[in-house]
Amino acid sequence: ENGRCITKLENMGFRVGQGLIERFTKDTARFKDELDIMKFICKDFWTTVFKKQIDNLRTNHQGIYVLQDNKFRLLTQLSAGKQYLEHASKANFR
């Protein structure tokens, strides 16, 4: 049951993300390479969705990109809230 819920949430996130990117890139020229895609995400997409640019973009030059947002609005309230501390201390990570 838990696995199905996670899969369903992941699929919903994928569809929403795909729809947003299709909408934002419909009037944009075709990207030349992965770096152009990442620049678009960090500057244009992130600014439109979250009203700020990414704080840092790193790569290992082997296809792995790490985007860093130091004040990600969707998680800032969660991380500052005290109501989750009790549950976090009881979490069982495997």
mmCIF file of C-alpha atoms in Angstrom:
data_model
loop_
_atom_site.group_PDB
_atom_site.id
_atom_site.type_symbol
_atom_site.label_atom_id
_atom_site.label_comp_id
_atom_site.label_asym_id
_atom_site.label_seq_id
_atom_site.Cartn_x
_atom_site.Cartn_y
_atom_site.Cartn_z
ATOM 1 C CA GLU A 1 0.000 0.000 0.000
ATOM 2 C CA ASN A 2 2.732 2.487 0.961
ATOM 3 C CA GLY A 3 4.694 1.705 -2.219
ATOM 4 C CA ARG A 4 1.643 2.336 -4.392
ATOM 5 C CA CYS A 5 1.039 5.703 -2.715
ATOM 6 C CA ILE A 6 4.629 6.758 -3.310
ATOM 7 C CA THR A 7 4.454 5.660 -6.952
ATOM 8 C CA LYS A 8 1.201 7.566 -7.423
ATOM 9 C CA LEU A 9 2.705 10.743 -5.899
ATOM 10 C CA GLU A 10 5.825 10.411 -8.063
ATOM 11 C CA ASN A 11 3.689 10.024 -11.193
ATOM 12 C CA MET A 12 1.596 13.054 -10.252
ATOM 13 C CA GLY A 13 4.756 15.106 -9.696
ATOM 14 C CA PHE A 14 6.170 13.987 -13.028
ATOM 15 C CA ARG A 15 2.974 14.939 -14.904
ATOM 16 C CA VAL A 16 2.769 18.350 -13.217
ATOM 17 C CA GLY A 17 6.454 19.035 -13.900
ATOM 18 C CA GLN A 18 6.159 17.930 -17.502
ATOM 19 C CA GLY A 19 3.099 20.144 -18.024
ATOM 20 C CA LEU A 20 4.848 23.175 -16.515
ATOM 21 C CA ILE A 21 7.976 22.701 -18.615
ATOM 22 C CA GLU A 22 5.935 22.232 -21.794
ATOM 23 C CA ARG A 23 4.034 25.423 -21.052
ATOM 24 C CA PHE A 24 7.155 27.473 -20.212
ATOM 25 C CA THR A 25 9.200 26.271 -23.186
ATOM 26 C CA LYS A 26 6.580 26.470 -25.956
ATOM 27 C CA ASP A 27 7.993 29.790 -27.221
ATOM 28 C CA THR A 28 11.641 28.999 -26.469
ATOM 29 C CA ALA A 29 14.239 27.971 -29.045
ATOM 30 C CA ARG A 30 15.426 24.374 -28.902
ATOM 31 C CA PHE A 31 18.116 23.728 -26.294
ATOM 32 C CA LYS A 32 21.593 22.899 -27.625
ATOM 33 C CA ASP A 33 22.768 20.687 -24.763
ATOM 34 C CA GLU A 34 22.186 19.672 -21.143
ATOM 35 C CA LEU A 35 23.897 22.783 -19.826
ATOM 36 C CA ASP A 36 21.430 25.011 -21.716
ATOM 37 C CA ILE A 37 18.575 23.040 -20.154
ATOM 38 C CA MET A 38 20.019 23.448 -16.677
ATOM 39 C CA LYS A 39 20.564 27.182 -17.210
ATOM 40 C CA PHE A 40 16.937 27.513 -18.299
ATOM 41 C CA ILE A 41 15.741 25.658 -15.197
ATOM 42 C CA CYS A 42 17.955 27.674 -12.834
ATOM 43 C CA LYS A 43 17.175 31.097 -14.258
ATOM 44 C CA ASP A 44 13.879 31.205 -16.128
ATOM 45 C CA PHE A 45 11.872 28.281 -14.751
ATOM 46 C CA TRP A 46 12.881 28.633 -11.091
ATOM 47 C CA THR A 47 12.338 32.410 -11.207
ATOM 48 C CA THR A 48 8.861 32.000 -12.684
ATOM 49 C CA VAL A 49 7.745 29.294 -10.274
ATOM 50 C CA PHE A 50 9.536 30.299 -7.050
ATOM 51 C CA LYS A 51 10.216 34.028 -7.641
ATOM 52 C CA LYS A 52 13.999 33.575 -7.265
ATOM 53 C CA GLN A 53 16.934 32.010 -9.047
ATOM 54 C CA ILE A 54 18.716 28.878 -7.885
ATOM 55 C CA ASP A 55 21.483 29.694 -5.409
ATOM 56 C CA ASN A 56 24.006 27.253 -6.823
ATOM 57 C CA LEU A 57 24.374 24.818 -9.728
ATOM 58 C CA ARG A 58 27.091 22.185 -9.592
ATOM 59 C CA THR A 59 28.054 19.361 -11.907
ATOM 60 C CA ASN A 60 30.532 16.518 -11.907
ATOM 61 C CA HIS A 61 30.762 16.818 -15.727
ATOM 62 C CA GLN A 62 29.418 13.272 -16.048
ATOM 63 C CA GLY A 63 25.728 14.102 -16.347
ATOM 64 C CA ILE A 64 25.012 14.745 -12.656
ATOM 65 C CA TYR A 65 23.692 18.203 -11.767
ATOM 66 C CA VAL A 66 22.947 19.443 -8.256
ATOM 67 C CA LEU A 67 20.687 22.468 -7.858
ATOM 68 C CA GLN A 68 20.863 24.231 -4.510
ATOM 69 C CA ASP A 69 18.170 26.552 -3.198
ATOM 70 C CA ASN A 70 19.071 27.739 0.300
ATOM 71 C CA LYS A 71 15.591 29.104 1.020
ATOM 72 C CA PHE A 72 13.257 26.718 -0.785
ATOM 73 C CA ARG A 73 9.865 28.097 0.219
ATOM 74 C CA LEU A 74 8.011 24.791 0.115
ATOM 75 C CA LEU A 75 10.315 23.221 2.722
ATOM 76 C CA THR A 76 11.332 26.235 4.817
ATOM 77 C CA GLN A 77 8.156 26.189 6.936
ATOM 78 C CA LEU A 78 8.365 22.442 7.342
ATOM 79 C CA SER A 79 11.962 22.516 8.521
ATOM 80 C CA ALA A 80 11.278 25.367 10.977
ATOM 81 C CA GLY A 81 8.177 23.767 12.483
ATOM 82 C CA LYS A 82 8.426 22.169 15.926
ATOM 83 C CA GLN A 83 5.432 19.854 15.387
ATOM 84 C CA TYR A 84 7.525 17.420 13.304
ATOM 85 C CA LEU A 85 10.419 17.009 15.757
ATOM 86 C CA GLU A 86 8.727 14.290 17.801
ATOM 87 C CA HIS A 87 7.918 12.230 14.707
ATOM 88 C CA ALA A 88 11.350 12.752 13.193
ATOM 89 C CA SER A 89 13.084 11.366 16.262
ATOM 90 C CA LYS A 90 10.984 8.187 16.038
ATOM 91 C CA ALA A 91 11.542 7.677 12.304
ATOM 92 C CA ASN A 92 12.924 4.310 11.320
ATOM 93 C CA PHE A 93 15.233 4.688 8.341
ATOM 94 C CA ARG A 94 16.347 1.573 6.481
#
